[in-house]
Tab-separated table of C-alpha atoms in Angstrom:
chain	number	residue	atom	x	y	z
A	128	MET	CA	30.134	41.431	19.774
A	129	GLU	CA	31.124	44.310	17.753
A	130	ARG	CA	32.811	41.916	15.142
A	131	LEU	CA	29.487	39.922	14.698
A	132	PHE	CA	27.522	43.239	14.107
A	133	GLN	CA	30.048	44.105	11.151
A	134	LEU	CA	29.302	40.538	10.115
A	135	LEU	CA	25.558	41.066	10.209
A	136	PHE	CA	25.992	44.392	8.416
A	137	LYS	CA	28.164	43.154	5.711
A	138	LEU	CA	25.592	40.192	5.073
A	139	ARG	CA	22.637	42.272	5.675
A	140	ASN	CA	21.610	42.259	1.959
A	141	ALA	CA	21.672	38.862	1.861
A	142	LEU	CA	19.819	38.411	5.205
A	143	LEU	CA	17.166	40.862	3.959
A	144	PHE	CA	16.800	38.977	0.780
A	145	LEU	CA	16.145	35.556	2.598
A	146	ILE	CA	13.771	37.342	5.304
A	147	LEU	CA	11.788	39.184	2.029
A	148	GLU	CA	11.524	35.908	0.299
A	149	ILE	CA	10.572	33.950	3.393
A	150	ILE	CA	7.769	36.503	4.210
A	151	SER	CA	6.691	36.115	0.282
A	152	LEU	CA	6.200	32.316	0.803
A	153	LEU	CA	4.393	32.879	4.113
A	154	PHE	CA	1.894	35.128	2.290
A	155	LEU	CA	1.950	32.384	-0.379
A	156	PHE	CA	1.145	29.386	1.695
A	157	ASN	CA	-1.376	31.082	4.267
A	158	ASN	CA	-3.178	32.478	1.629
A	159	ASN	CA	-3.516	30.268	-1.003
A	160	ARG	CA	-5.543	26.931	-0.493
A	161	GLN	CA	-3.806	24.881	-3.476
A	162	GLN	CA	0.007	25.885	-2.296
A	163	GLN	CA	-0.958	25.785	1.459
A	164	GLU	CA	-2.021	22.124	1.157
A	165	VAL	CA	1.219	20.995	-0.744
A	166	TYR	CA	3.311	23.210	1.878
A	167	LEU	CA	1.708	21.346	4.919
A	168	THR	CA	1.945	17.833	3.390
A	169	PHE	CA	5.999	18.963	3.124
A	170	VAL	CA	6.008	20.015	6.704
A	171	GLN	CA	4.400	17.053	7.693
A	172	ASP	CA	6.796	14.915	5.837
A	173	LEU	CA	9.930	16.638	7.260
A	174	ALA	CA	8.458	16.406	10.774
A	175	ALA	CA	8.077	12.537	10.124
A	176	GLU	CA	11.613	12.404	8.734
A	177	ALA	CA	13.040	14.080	11.645
A	178	GLN	CA	10.845	12.181	14.400
A	179	VAL	CA	12.423	8.899	12.873
A	180	LEU	CA	15.793	10.330	12.619
A	181	ARG	CA	15.311	11.478	16.519
A	182	THR	CA	14.063	7.875	17.159
A	183	ASP	CA	17.006	6.268	15.117
A	184	PHE	CA	19.202	8.729	17.117
A	185	PHE	CA	18.094	7.364	20.973
A	186	ALA	CA	17.954	3.969	19.779
A	187	TYR	CA	21.410	3.841	18.959
A	188	PHE	CA	22.048	4.874	22.378
A	189	ASN	CA	19.999	2.263	23.749
A	190	LEU	CA	21.208	-0.667	21.521
A	191	ARG	CA	23.381	-1.813	24.802
A	192	ASN	CA	20.099	-2.461	26.723
A	193	GLU	CA	18.208	-4.136	23.898
A	194	ASN	CA	21.348	-6.302	23.302
A	195	GLU	CA	21.104	-7.242	26.725
A	196	LYS	CA	17.351	-8.246	26.479
A	197	LEU	CA	17.623	-10.064	23.344
A	198	LEU	CA	20.590	-12.014	24.688
A	199	TYR	CA	18.292	-12.774	27.703
A	200	HIS	CA	15.219	-14.008	25.378
A	201	ASN	CA	17.667	-16.147	23.308
A	202	GLN	CA	18.734	-17.952	26.321
A	203	LYS	CA	15.154	-18.512	27.659
A	204	LEU	CA	14.214	-19.594	24.125
A	205	ARG	CA	17.435	-21.670	24.059
A	206	GLU	CA	16.355	-23.475	27.219
A	207	ALA	CA	12.737	-24.054	25.742
A	208	TYR	CA	14.273	-25.312	22.880
A	209	LEU	CA	16.284	-28.033	24.486
A	210	LYS	CA	13.288	-28.829	27.052
A	211	ILE	CA	10.850	-29.457	23.908
A	212	LYS	CA	13.705	-31.279	21.649
A	213	SER	CA	14.811	-33.587	24.735
A	214	GLU	CA	10.914	-34.096	25.413
A	215	LEU	CA	10.248	-34.997	21.450
A	216	GLU	CA	13.394	-37.101	21.395
A	217	THR	CA	11.658	-39.336	24.010
A	218	TYR	CA	8.874	-40.161	21.453
A	219	LYS	CA	10.652	-40.196	18.511
A	220	TYR	CA	11.684	-43.466	16.220
A	221	PHE	CA	15.286	-44.327	16.067
A	222	LEU	CA	14.801	-45.939	12.313
A	223	PRO	CA	11.552	-46.298	10.755
A	224	LEU	CA	12.033	-50.235	10.134
A	225	LYS	CA	12.423	-50.800	13.953
A	226	PRO	CA	8.834	-49.310	15.501
A	227	GLU	CA	9.576	-51.558	18.398
A	228	TYR	CA	12.726	-49.437	19.631
A	229	ARG	CA	10.528	-46.320	19.777
A	230	LEU	CA	11.349	-44.482	23.209
A	231	ILE	CA	8.482	-43.766	25.347
A	232	PRO	CA	8.394	-42.369	28.801
A	233	ASP	CA	9.013	-44.964	31.951
A	234	SER	CA	6.010	-46.070	32.530
A	235	LEU	CA	5.628	-47.410	29.209
A	236	MET	CA	9.469	-48.417	28.660
A	237	PRO	CA	10.376	-51.177	26.345
A	238	LYS	CA	13.130	-53.647	27.031
A	239	ASN	CA	15.694	-51.437	24.906
A	240	GLY	CA	14.463	-47.861	26.372
A	241	PHE	CA	17.244	-45.082	26.485
A	242	ARG	CA	16.359	-41.801	27.558
A	243	PHE	CA	18.413	-38.815	26.214
A	244	ILE	CA	20.271	-36.440	28.609
A	245	PRO	CA	21.342	-33.141	26.496
A	246	CYS	CA	24.916	-31.989	26.887
A	247	GLN	CA	27.527	-29.445	25.720
A	248	VAL	CA	30.904	-30.085	24.978
A	249	ILE	CA	33.147	-27.497	26.613
A	250	ASN	CA	36.200	-28.876	25.530
A	251	ASN	CA	37.080	-31.075	22.376
A	252	THR	CA	40.341	-32.674	21.139
A	253	LEU	CA	40.724	-33.856	17.215
A	254	GLU	CA	44.454	-33.528	16.534
A	255	ARG	CA	45.591	-36.338	18.595
A	256	SER	CA	45.376	-40.142	17.877
A	257	TYR	CA	43.315	-40.638	21.660
A	258	ASN	CA	40.586	-37.883	21.346
A	259	TYR	CA	38.482	-37.237	24.306
A	260	LEU	CA	35.347	-34.939	24.797
A	261	THR	CA	34.738	-33.203	27.994
A	262	LEU	CA	30.797	-32.187	28.763
A	263	ASN	CA	29.017	-30.005	31.206
A	264	LYS	CA	27.204	-32.652	33.240
A	265	GLY	CA	28.023	-35.306	35.590
A	266	TYR	CA	26.445	-37.757	38.048
A	267	LYS	CA	24.161	-35.045	39.426
A	268	ASN	CA	22.398	-34.766	35.986
A	269	GLY	CA	22.317	-38.463	35.699
A	270	ILE	CA	25.539	-39.468	33.615
A	271	GLN	CA	27.104	-42.737	34.256
A	272	LYS	CA	30.214	-44.332	33.324
A	273	GLY	CA	29.805	-46.132	29.994
A	274	MET	CA	27.093	-44.246	28.451
A	275	GLY	CA	26.870	-43.428	25.057
A	276	ILE	CA	27.299	-40.474	23.352
A	277	ILE	CA	25.399	-39.161	20.160
A	278	THR	CA	24.335	-36.229	18.132
A	279	ASP	CA	21.520	-35.813	15.850
A	280	GLU	CA	23.915	-36.929	12.997
A	281	GLY	CA	25.082	-39.995	14.729
A	282	VAL	CA	27.542	-41.644	17.107
A	283	MET	CA	30.190	-39.544	19.239
A	284	GLY	CA	31.648	-41.491	21.942
A	285	MET	CA	31.463	-42.733	25.293
A	286	ILE	CA	31.577	-41.588	29.001
A	287	ILE	CA	34.656	-42.744	30.329
A	288	ALA	CA	34.652	-40.666	33.637
A	289	VAL	CA	32.213	-38.655	35.778
A	290	SER	CA	32.348	-35.818	38.452
A	291	GLU	CA	29.572	-34.293	40.081
A	292	ASN	CA	29.059	-31.563	37.306
A	293	HIS	CA	31.124	-32.918	34.623
A	294	SER	CA	32.059	-35.523	32.572
A	295	VAL	CA	34.677	-37.172	30.210
A	296	ALA	CA	34.037	-39.079	27.225
A	297	MET	CA	36.306	-41.265	24.628
A	298	SER	CA	35.497	-39.994	21.274
A	299	ILE	CA	34.934	-42.039	18.389
A	300	LEU	CA	37.933	-40.496	17.064
A	301	ASN	CA	39.883	-42.549	19.704
A	302	LYS	CA	42.121	-45.361	18.691
A	303	ASN	CA	40.743	-47.284	21.690
A	304	PHE	CA	37.457	-46.609	20.795
A	305	ARG	CA	35.746	-49.951	19.565
A	306	LEU	CA	32.004	-50.277	18.375
A	307	SER	CA	29.779	-52.895	17.364
A	308	ALA	CA	28.040	-52.217	14.105
A	309	LYS	CA	26.206	-53.681	11.226
A	310	ILE	CA	25.020	-52.954	7.170
A	311	PHE	CA	21.639	-51.571	7.477
A	312	GLY	CA	19.169	-54.271	6.218
A	313	GLU	CA	21.876	-57.019	6.812
A	314	ASN	CA	22.449	-59.364	9.766
A	315	PHE	CA	26.134	-59.514	9.619
A	316	PHE	CA	28.046	-57.569	12.333
A	317	GLY	CA	31.426	-56.182	12.443
A	318	SER	CA	33.630	-53.859	14.597
A	319	ILE	CA	34.087	-50.173	13.816
A	320	SER	CA	37.276	-48.409	15.099
A	321	TRP	CA	39.225	-44.984	14.085
A	322	LYS	CA	42.832	-45.939	13.048
A	323	GLY	CA	44.136	-42.547	13.114
A	324	GLY	CA	44.762	-39.967	9.986
A	325	ASN	CA	41.630	-38.447	8.451
A	326	PRO	CA	39.129	-37.711	10.953
A	327	ALA	CA	36.093	-37.870	8.596
A	328	TYR	CA	36.720	-41.891	8.336
A	329	ALA	CA	36.538	-45.022	10.670
A	330	THR	CA	37.260	-48.760	9.463
A	331	LEU	CA	34.617	-51.335	10.011
A	332	GLU	CA	36.206	-54.865	10.076
A	333	TYR	CA	35.070	-57.984	10.553
A	334	ILE	CA	32.278	-58.451	7.459
A	335	PRO	CA	32.283	-61.701	5.798
A	336	LEU	CA	33.288	-61.676	1.856
A	337	HIS	CA	30.501	-63.459	0.956
A	338	VAL	CA	28.224	-60.585	2.647
A	339	ASP	CA	26.655	-58.474	-0.870
A	340	ILE	CA	28.051	-54.827	0.063
A	341	ARG	CA	28.464	-51.746	-2.003
A	342	LYS	CA	29.626	-48.207	-1.788
A	343	GLY	CA	27.033	-45.956	0.010
A	344	ASP	CA	25.572	-48.709	2.300
A	345	THR	CA	24.385	-47.270	5.660
A	346	ILE	CA	26.192	-48.436	8.629
A	347	VAL	CA	24.431	-48.256	11.679
A	348	THR	CA	25.096	-49.761	15.357
A	349	SER	CA	24.282	-53.240	16.085
A	350	GLY	CA	22.468	-52.740	19.486
A	351	PHE	CA	25.069	-55.684	20.992
A	352	SER	CA	25.568	-53.699	24.052
A	353	SER	CA	23.862	-51.437	26.566
A	354	ILE	CA	25.222	-48.436	25.154
A	355	PHE	CA	23.894	-47.629	22.051
A	356	PRO	CA	20.585	-48.449	20.752
A	357	GLU	CA	20.298	-50.672	17.707
A	358	GLY	CA	20.385	-49.161	13.868
A	359	TYR	CA	21.641	-45.618	15.250
A	360	MET	CA	23.385	-43.857	12.113
A	361	ILE	CA	27.204	-44.393	12.353
A	362	GLY	CA	28.073	-43.634	8.783
A	363	ILE	CA	28.080	-44.818	5.027
A	364	ILE	CA	30.623	-47.185	3.471
A	365	ASP	CA	33.124	-45.058	1.477
A	366	HIS	CA	35.238	-47.906	-0.333
A	367	PHE	CA	35.894	-51.431	0.825
A	368	GLU	CA	38.581	-53.849	-0.302
A	369	GLU	CA	38.430	-57.497	0.153
A	370	ASN	CA	41.318	-59.346	2.351
A	371	ASN	CA	41.301	-63.024	1.103
A	372	GLU	CA	43.727	-64.258	3.471
A	373	ASP	CA	41.365	-63.553	6.610
A	374	GLY	CA	38.054	-63.670	4.461
A	375	PHE	CA	36.790	-60.394	5.558
A	376	TYR	CA	36.502	-57.118	4.006
A	377	GLU	CA	38.226	-53.903	5.465
A	378	ILE	CA	35.564	-51.419	5.002
A	379	SER	CA	36.012	-47.561	5.131
A	380	VAL	CA	32.960	-45.741	6.366
A	381	LYS	CA	32.638	-42.098	5.977
A	382	LEU	CA	31.405	-40.932	9.533
A	383	ASN	CA	27.992	-39.387	9.869
A	384	SER	CA	28.842	-37.250	12.676
A	385	ALA	CA	31.626	-34.230	12.923
A	386	PRO	CA	32.979	-34.121	16.480
A	387	GLY	CA	34.837	-30.915	15.223
A	388	LYS	CA	31.357	-29.179	14.957
A	389	ALA	CA	29.783	-31.168	17.684
A	390	TRP	CA	28.568	-28.346	20.355
A	391	HIS	CA	25.362	-30.260	21.447
A	392	VAL	CA	25.383	-33.969	22.689
A	393	TYR	CA	22.969	-36.279	24.165
A	394	ALA	CA	24.328	-39.113	26.867
A	395	LEU	CA	22.164	-42.187	26.394
A	396	ALA	CA	20.951	-43.655	29.597
A	397	ASN	CA	19.821	-47.080	29.336
A	398	VAL	CA	17.029	-47.366	31.824
A	399	TYR	CA	17.486	-51.154	32.355
A	400	ARG	CA	21.537	-51.028	31.957
A	401	ASN	CA	21.783	-51.938	35.833
A	402	GLU	CA	19.605	-54.842	35.370
A	403	ILE	CA	21.416	-56.153	32.463
A	404	ASP	CA	24.933	-55.622	33.798
A	405	THR	CA	23.650	-57.612	37.066
A	406	LEU	CA	22.212	-60.119	35.029
A	407	GLU	CA	25.620	-60.445	32.762
A	408	ALA	CA	27.614	-60.249	36.097
A	409	GLN	CA	25.631	-63.150	37.614
A	410	THR	CA	26.081	-65.466	34.703
A	411	LYS	CA	29.525	-64.514	33.857
A	412	ILE	CA	28.922	-65.013	30.282
A	413	PHE	CA	30.501	-62.170	28.642
A	414	GLN	CA	33.479	-62.127	31.244
B	207	MET	CA	11.805	63.801	-4.085
B	208	ASP	CA	13.187	60.408	-5.562
B	209	ILE	CA	10.589	58.535	-3.427
B	210	LEU	CA	8.039	60.458	-4.614
B	211	LEU	CA	8.679	59.927	-7.886
B	212	TYR	CA	9.124	56.189	-8.316
B	213	SER	CA	6.095	56.166	-6.002
B	214	PHE	CA	4.411	57.488	-8.463
B	215	PHE	CA	5.596	55.747	-11.226
B	216	ALA	CA	5.526	52.548	-9.465
B	217	PHE	CA	1.669	53.550	-8.916
B	218	ILE	CA	1.209	54.357	-12.842
B	219	TYR	CA	2.577	50.855	-13.752
B	220	LEU	CA	0.826	49.194	-11.288
B	221	LEU	CA	-2.451	50.826	-12.525
B	222	ILE	CA	-1.782	49.984	-16.072
B	223	GLN	CA	-1.112	46.639	-15.525
B	224	THR	CA	-3.872	46.039	-13.582
B	225	THR	CA	-6.205	47.820	-15.393
B	226	LEU	CA	-5.288	47.352	-19.029
B	227	PHE	CA	-2.538	44.862	-19.613
B	228	ASN	CA	-4.251	41.956	-17.081
B	229	GLN	CA	-7.153	42.146	-19.398
B	230	MET	CA	-4.988	41.725	-22.696
B	231	VAL	CA	-4.667	38.178	-22.091
B	232	LEU	CA	-4.165	36.445	-25.146
B	233	PHE	CA	-5.709	32.667	-25.681
B	234	SER	CA	-6.223	32.665	-21.857
B	235	ILE	CA	-2.713	32.120	-21.615
B	236	ALA	CA	-0.223	34.677	-22.489
B	237	LEU	CA	-0.277	37.481	-19.849
B	238	PRO	CA	1.838	40.285	-20.321
B	239	GLN	CA	3.558	41.365	-17.282
B	240	VAL	CA	4.722	44.766	-18.712
B	241	HIS	CA	4.732	46.288	-15.139
B	242	LEU	CA	8.064	44.182	-14.366
B	243	LEU	CA	9.687	47.169	-16.526
B	244	PHE	CA	9.398	49.267	-13.391
B	245	LEU	CA	11.682	47.014	-11.334
B	246	LEU	CA	14.000	46.113	-14.471
B	247	MET	CA	14.704	49.952	-15.292
B	248	LEU	CA	15.204	51.038	-11.618
B	249	PRO	CA	18.612	53.065	-11.466
B	250	PHE	CA	21.421	51.381	-9.718
B	251	ARG	CA	22.363	54.446	-7.585
B	252	ILE	CA	19.606	53.403	-5.450
B	253	SER	CA	21.237	50.921	-2.900
B	254	PHE	CA	20.555	47.400	-3.074
B	255	THR	CA	18.842	47.383	0.338
B	256	TRP	CA	16.412	49.473	-0.640
B	257	THR	CA	15.879	47.999	-3.832
B	258	LEU	CA	14.703	44.679	-2.138
B	259	LEU	CA	12.622	46.356	-0.193
B	260	ILE	CA	10.938	48.401	-3.099
B	261	ALA	CA	10.912	45.342	-5.231
B	262	PHE	CA	9.195	43.474	-2.072
B	263	GLY	CA	6.570	46.388	-1.747
B	264	TYR	CA	5.957	46.558	-5.319
B	265	GLY	CA	5.453	42.763	-5.854
B	266	LEU	CA	3.103	42.418	-2.889
B	267	ALA	CA	1.112	45.399	-4.094
B	268	TYR	CA	0.562	44.170	-7.497
B	269	ASP	CA	-0.574	40.651	-5.658
B	270	PHE	CA	-3.218	42.689	-3.532
B	271	LEU	CA	-4.214	44.795	-6.526
B	272	SER	CA	-4.482	41.780	-9.465
B	273	SER	CA	-7.221	39.324	-9.362
B	274	ASN	CA	-6.703	35.751	-9.440
B	275	VAL	CA	-3.095	36.209	-8.417
B	276	ALA	CA	-1.589	34.203	-5.335
B	277	ILE	CA	-0.976	36.643	-2.625
B	278	GLY	CA	2.754	36.349	-2.376
B	279	LEU	CA	3.660	35.100	-5.724
B	280	GLY	CA	4.341	38.538	-6.960
B	281	ALA	CA	6.364	39.571	-4.116
B	282	PHE	CA	8.545	36.380	-3.991
B	283	SER	CA	9.221	36.568	-7.764
B	284	SER	CA	10.058	40.515	-7.606
B	285	VAL	CA	12.637	39.865	-4.795
B	286	LEU	CA	14.537	37.349	-6.627
B	287	LEU	CA	14.588	39.416	-9.952
B	288	VAL	CA	15.825	42.315	-8.506
B	289	THR	CA	18.614	40.256	-6.466
B	290	LEU	CA	19.371	38.504	-10.372
B	291	ARG	CA	19.755	41.714	-11.718
B	292	GLU	CA	22.674	43.097	-9.381
B	293	GLY	CA	24.666	40.224	-10.512
B	294	TRP	CA	23.364	39.623	-14.159
B	295	LEU	CA	24.645	43.510	-14.816
B	296	ASN	CA	28.060	42.462	-14.535
B	297	LEU	CA	27.714	39.649	-17.265
B	298	ALA	CA	25.128	41.148	-19.573
B	299	VAL	CA	26.451	44.832	-19.903
B	300	PRO	CA	30.037	45.533	-20.974
B	301	LYS	CA	32.142	47.869	-19.144
B	302	ILE	CA	32.425	50.271	-21.937
B	303	TYR	CA	28.726	51.635	-21.156
B	304	TYR	CA	29.181	52.964	-17.687
B	305	ASP	CA	32.165	53.692	-15.016
B	306	SER	CA	30.502	52.907	-12.078
B	307	ARG	CA	26.995	50.800	-11.485
B	308	GLU	CA	25.999	53.851	-9.594
B	309	GLU	CA	26.352	56.035	-12.707
B	310	LEU	CA	24.604	53.430	-15.137
B	311	VAL	CA	21.492	54.517	-16.543
B	312	LEU	CA	19.709	51.995	-18.295
B	313	PRO	CA	17.744	54.088	-20.888
B	314	SER	CA	21.075	55.462	-22.227
B	315	LEU	CA	21.914	51.609	-23.385
B	316	PRO	CA	21.295	50.559	-26.697
B	317	ILE	CA	18.114	48.824	-27.516
B	318	ASN	CA	19.643	45.822	-28.233
B	319	GLN	CA	21.945	45.711	-25.264
B	320	LEU	CA	19.130	46.797	-22.827
B	321	LEU	CA	17.005	43.926	-24.363
B	322	LEU	CA	19.796	41.326	-23.470
B	323	PHE	CA	19.847	42.828	-20.073
B	324	ILE	CA	16.351	42.733	-19.474
B	325	ALA	CA	15.065	39.467	-21.580
B	326	PRO	CA	16.821	36.692	-19.019
B	327	LEU	CA	15.658	38.298	-16.004
B	328	LEU	CA	12.222	38.545	-17.528
B	329	PHE	CA	12.367	35.036	-18.450
B	330	ILE	CA	13.601	33.862	-15.279
B	331	TYR	CA	11.010	35.632	-13.220
B	332	LEU	CA	8.434	34.185	-15.425
B	333	ILE	CA	9.233	30.701	-14.854
B	334	VAL	CA	9.917	31.011	-11.397
B	335	TYR	CA	6.455	32.872	-10.958
B	336	TYR	CA	4.311	30.170	-12.826
B	337	PHE	CA	6.267	27.322	-11.302
B	338	MET	CA	5.061	28.798	-7.774
B	339	ASP	CA	1.690	29.399	-9.409
B	340	GLY	CA	1.634	25.826	-10.218
B	341	ILE	CA	2.376	24.181	-7.096
B	342	GLY	CA	-0.023	21.936	-5.976
B	343	ASN	CA	-1.402	21.125	-9.443
B	344	PHE	CA	1.584	21.135	-11.148
B	345	ASP	CA	1.519	20.728	-15.076
B	346	LEU	CA	4.879	21.142	-16.721
B	347	GLY	CA	3.635	21.892	-20.127
B	348	MET	CA	1.275	24.684	-18.825
B	349	VAL	CA	3.847	26.269	-16.966
B	350	LEU	CA	6.272	26.218	-19.897
B	351	LEU	CA	3.406	27.581	-22.474
B	352	LYS	CA	2.686	30.162	-20.182
B	353	THR	CA	6.366	31.077	-19.684
B	354	PHE	CA	7.295	31.105	-23.398
B	355	SER	CA	4.027	32.736	-24.677
B	356	GLY	CA	4.197	35.562	-21.602
B	357	PHE	CA	7.792	36.192	-21.982
B	358	ILE	CA	7.589	37.109	-25.658
B	359	TYR	CA	4.261	38.749	-25.341
B	360	THR	CA	5.727	40.816	-22.290
B	361	LEU	CA	9.332	41.462	-24.558
B	362	PHE	CA	7.240	42.488	-26.982
B	363	LEU	CA	5.136	45.540	-25.529
B	364	SER	CA	8.089	46.172	-23.177
B	365	THR	CA	10.265	46.825	-26.280
B	366	ILE	CA	7.642	49.226	-27.391
B	367	LEU	CA	7.354	51.009	-24.125
B	368	ILE	CA	10.987	51.391	-24.085
B	369	ILE	CA	11.140	53.125	-27.650
B	370	LEU	CA	8.067	55.289	-26.576
B	371	PHE	CA	8.933	56.722	-23.340
B	372	TYR	CA	12.413	55.904	-22.554
B	373	SER	CA	13.641	56.981	-25.922
B	374	GLY	CA	14.384	60.345	-24.418
B	375	LYS	CA	16.882	59.233	-22.165
B	376	ARG	CA	19.135	57.651	-24.661
């Protein structure tokens, strides 16, 4: 305490100077309207700044709660988005040139109607010769073995195993995966498969040499199965070679889908699949 | 005795300033603030604490006695003036003129040395005074014009007063 007094005594002149100047300023601002207006504006600005600082300070400590709220709202929005997207998919055209494949509700479903079941990829291999995807939906959600898997960009694979809540799909990047495909606008069909190597390219075979093909032509699904509808995007021709021995092209197709980046996919439920399978089994034509 | 004497001097300075010099404004701009000579010439033997209090009271009295002067303006500038005066002494007045600051008698300095001491302080006082006066309706050109014209006018009249009334002590 004594030291404090000693310090104050040492600083008495500086303190007195400050006190007298402050008193002078108070006189100035309280008795003169011109200066008072500036003073009040300054004080108000200062108070506003202090309020902003105070708000920012407390907001910082409240960030955790705000973040949790945002996550909750984000989840709700995602759910709503997926629901709306799924509903929209039900009504959209696959390709503009094929309006008969428009997907509409069950009551008005045409023969080749497909229903979309949104799924999330929870595991995905890319580096192997036989790659697979694991999805977060199972038979409880309507997933069945043999359903096609697509993304917004293109074909992804086919369901090969289903449990109650999960399913496994064979990726398009699997050497065993084969898919009937055609060149968009042409009526010649071939078989597309991945030969290993670069995951961005697959090979389309059995397109006859007399067909006029060009680099950049679009390859789509042929619709020759109950797995994928006709005309769904697979990729584009990157380059091709003529094989004169067997009379077919060997076409390298740049895949439109990117399996490594796909997290949200759709399983394609063909509502007439059982009917088609039963009919084909009875006739034994395709067995 | 000293208190009575300085109070009398202060009264005389303020009386002359408010009745005479405040009426001698040139071109409605240049105001001679000769009353500052009282603060500038205060002996250094008076403690700084007292000097501050005297400056505050003197400046406030000037504000109240003068018409058209914002109350507090003179007090603020006067307190600043005597504070700067303390430090400026060491820089402006060579040690050859005094042994200790308490013994320094300002009127005993040569006139050029005395003017060198008071002129910068006077200028700072005036620029602060007119700057504070202009708050709310600030016009830099007018502040500088009033400062420079007032400075020259005040310095001129102060020099005459010093020669007339302080020469006997030199």
